Coordinates of N, CA and C in Angstrom, one line a residue:
M7 N 30.2 24.4 -11.5 CA 28.7 24.6 -10.1 C 27.8 25.2 -11.1
E8 N 28.3 25.7 -11.9 CA 26.4 26.4 -11.9 C 25.9 25.6 -13.6
R9 N 26.6 25.3 -14.1 CA 26.4 24.0 -14.8 C 25.5 22.7 -14.0
L10 N 26.1 22.6 -12.9 CA 25.6 21.2 -12.0 C 24.3 22.2 -12.0
F11 N 24.1 23.4 -11.6 CA 22.8 24.0 -11.0 C 22.1 23.8 -12.5
T12 N 22.2 24.2 -13.5 CA 21.1 24.3 -14.4 C 20.9 22.7 -14.8
K13 N 21.7 21.7 -15.1 CA 21.3 20.4 -14.9 C 20.4 19.8 -14.4
N14 N 20.3 20.2 -12.9 CA 19.4 19.9 -11.7 C 17.8 20.8 -12.1
M15 N 18.2 21.4 -12.6 CA 16.8 23.0 -12.6 C 16.1 21.5 -14.2
F16 N 17.3 21.5 -15.2 CA 16.4 21.1 -16.0 C 16.2 19.6 -16.0
V17 N 16.2 18.4 -14.8 CA 15.8 17.9 -14.6 C 14.8 17.6 -14.1
M18 N 14.6 18.8 -13.4 CA 13.5 18.8 -12.1 C 12.3 19.4 -12.9
L19 N 12.4 20.4 -14.1 CA 11.3 20.8 -14.8 C 11.0 19.6 -15.4
L20 N 11.4 18.9 -16.1 CA 11.4 17.3 -17.1 C 10.7 17.1 -16.5
S21 N 10.8 16.6 -14.4 CA 10.2 15.3 -14.1 C 8.5 16.8 -13.4
I22 N 8.8 17.4 -13.9 CA 7.2 18.1 -13.1 C 6.6 17.8 -14.6
M23 N 7.1 18.7 -15.7 CA 6.0 18.2 -17.2 C 5.8 16.6 -16.9
I24 N 6.4 16.1 -16.6 CA 6.3 14.6 -16.9 C 5.2 14.5 -15.7
G25 N 5.2 15.1 -15.0 CA 3.6 14.7 -13.6 C 3.0 15.6 -14.1
A26 N 3.0 16.4 -13.9 CA 1.3 16.8 -14.9 C 0.8 16.2 -16.2
I27 N 1.8 15.9 -16.9 CA 1.2 15.4 -18.1 C 0.5 13.3 -17.7
I28 N 1.3 13.0 -16.4 CA 0.4 11.9 -15.5 C -0.3 12.0 -15.4
I29 N -0.5 13.1 -14.8 CA -2.1 13.5 -13.8 C -3.2 14.2 -14.7
T30 N -2.6 14.8 -15.8 CA -3.4 15.5 -16.6 C -4.7 13.9 -17.1
Y31 N -3.7 12.8 -17.8 CA -4.1 11.4 -18.6 C -4.6 11.2 -17.7
F32 N -4.6 11.1 -16.3 CA -5.0 10.0 -15.5 C -6.3 10.6 -15.3
V33 N -6.6 12.3 -15.1 CA -7.7 13.2 -14.2 C -8.9 12.7 -15.8
A34 N -7.7 13.1 -16.9 CA -9.0 12.8 -18.4 C -9.7 11.5 -18.4
D35 N -9.1 10.7 -18.3 CA -9.5 9.2 -18.4 C -10.9 9.3 -16.9
I36 N -10.2 9.4 -16.4 CA -11.3 9.4 -14.9 C -12.9 9.9 -15.6
V37 N -13.2 11.2 -16.0 CA -14.1 12.2 -16.6 C -14.3 11.4 -17.4
Y38 N -13.5 10.8 -18.6 CA -14.1 10.2 -19.8 C -14.9 8.8 -19.8
R39 N -14.3 8.5 -18.8 CA -14.8 7.3 -18.6 C -16.5 7.5 -17.7
S40 N -16.6 8.1 -16.8 CA -17.8 8.6 -15.8 C -19.2 9.7 -17.2
N41 N -18.2 10.2 -17.8 CA -19.0 10.5 -19.4 C -19.7 9.1 -19.6
I42 N -18.7 8.2 -20.0 CA -19.4 7.2 -20.7 C -20.2 6.7 -19.8
E43 N -20.2 6.1 -18.9 CA -21.6 5.8 -18.0 C -22.7 6.8 -17.9
T44 N -22.2 8.1 -17.5 CA -23.3 8.8 -17.9 C -24.3 8.5 -19.2
L45 N -23.5 8.7 -20.4 CA -23.9 8.1 -21.8 C -25.0 6.6 -22.1
T46 N -24.2 6.1 -20.8 CA -25.0 4.7 -21.2 C -26.4 4.7 -20.1
T47 N -26.2 5.2 -19.4 CA -27.5 5.1 -18.3 C -28.1 5.8 -18.7
Q48 N -28.1 7.1 -19.6 CA -29.3 7.9 -20.2 C -29.9 7.3 -21.3
H49 N -29.2 5.8 -21.9 CA -29.9 5.5 -23.3 C -30.3 4.7 -22.7
T50 N -30.2 3.9 -21.7 CA -30.7 2.8 -21.2 C -32.4 3.1 -20.7

């Protein structure tokens, strides 16, 4: 029972970490694209 519980906690922790990485990458991509758009509008 305890082994199954720790395994479930590990899977939950792993999925939370992967989700956080995906969200961080997604937000960084949006910020990066918006920064490029503002740079190009400033240059022209």
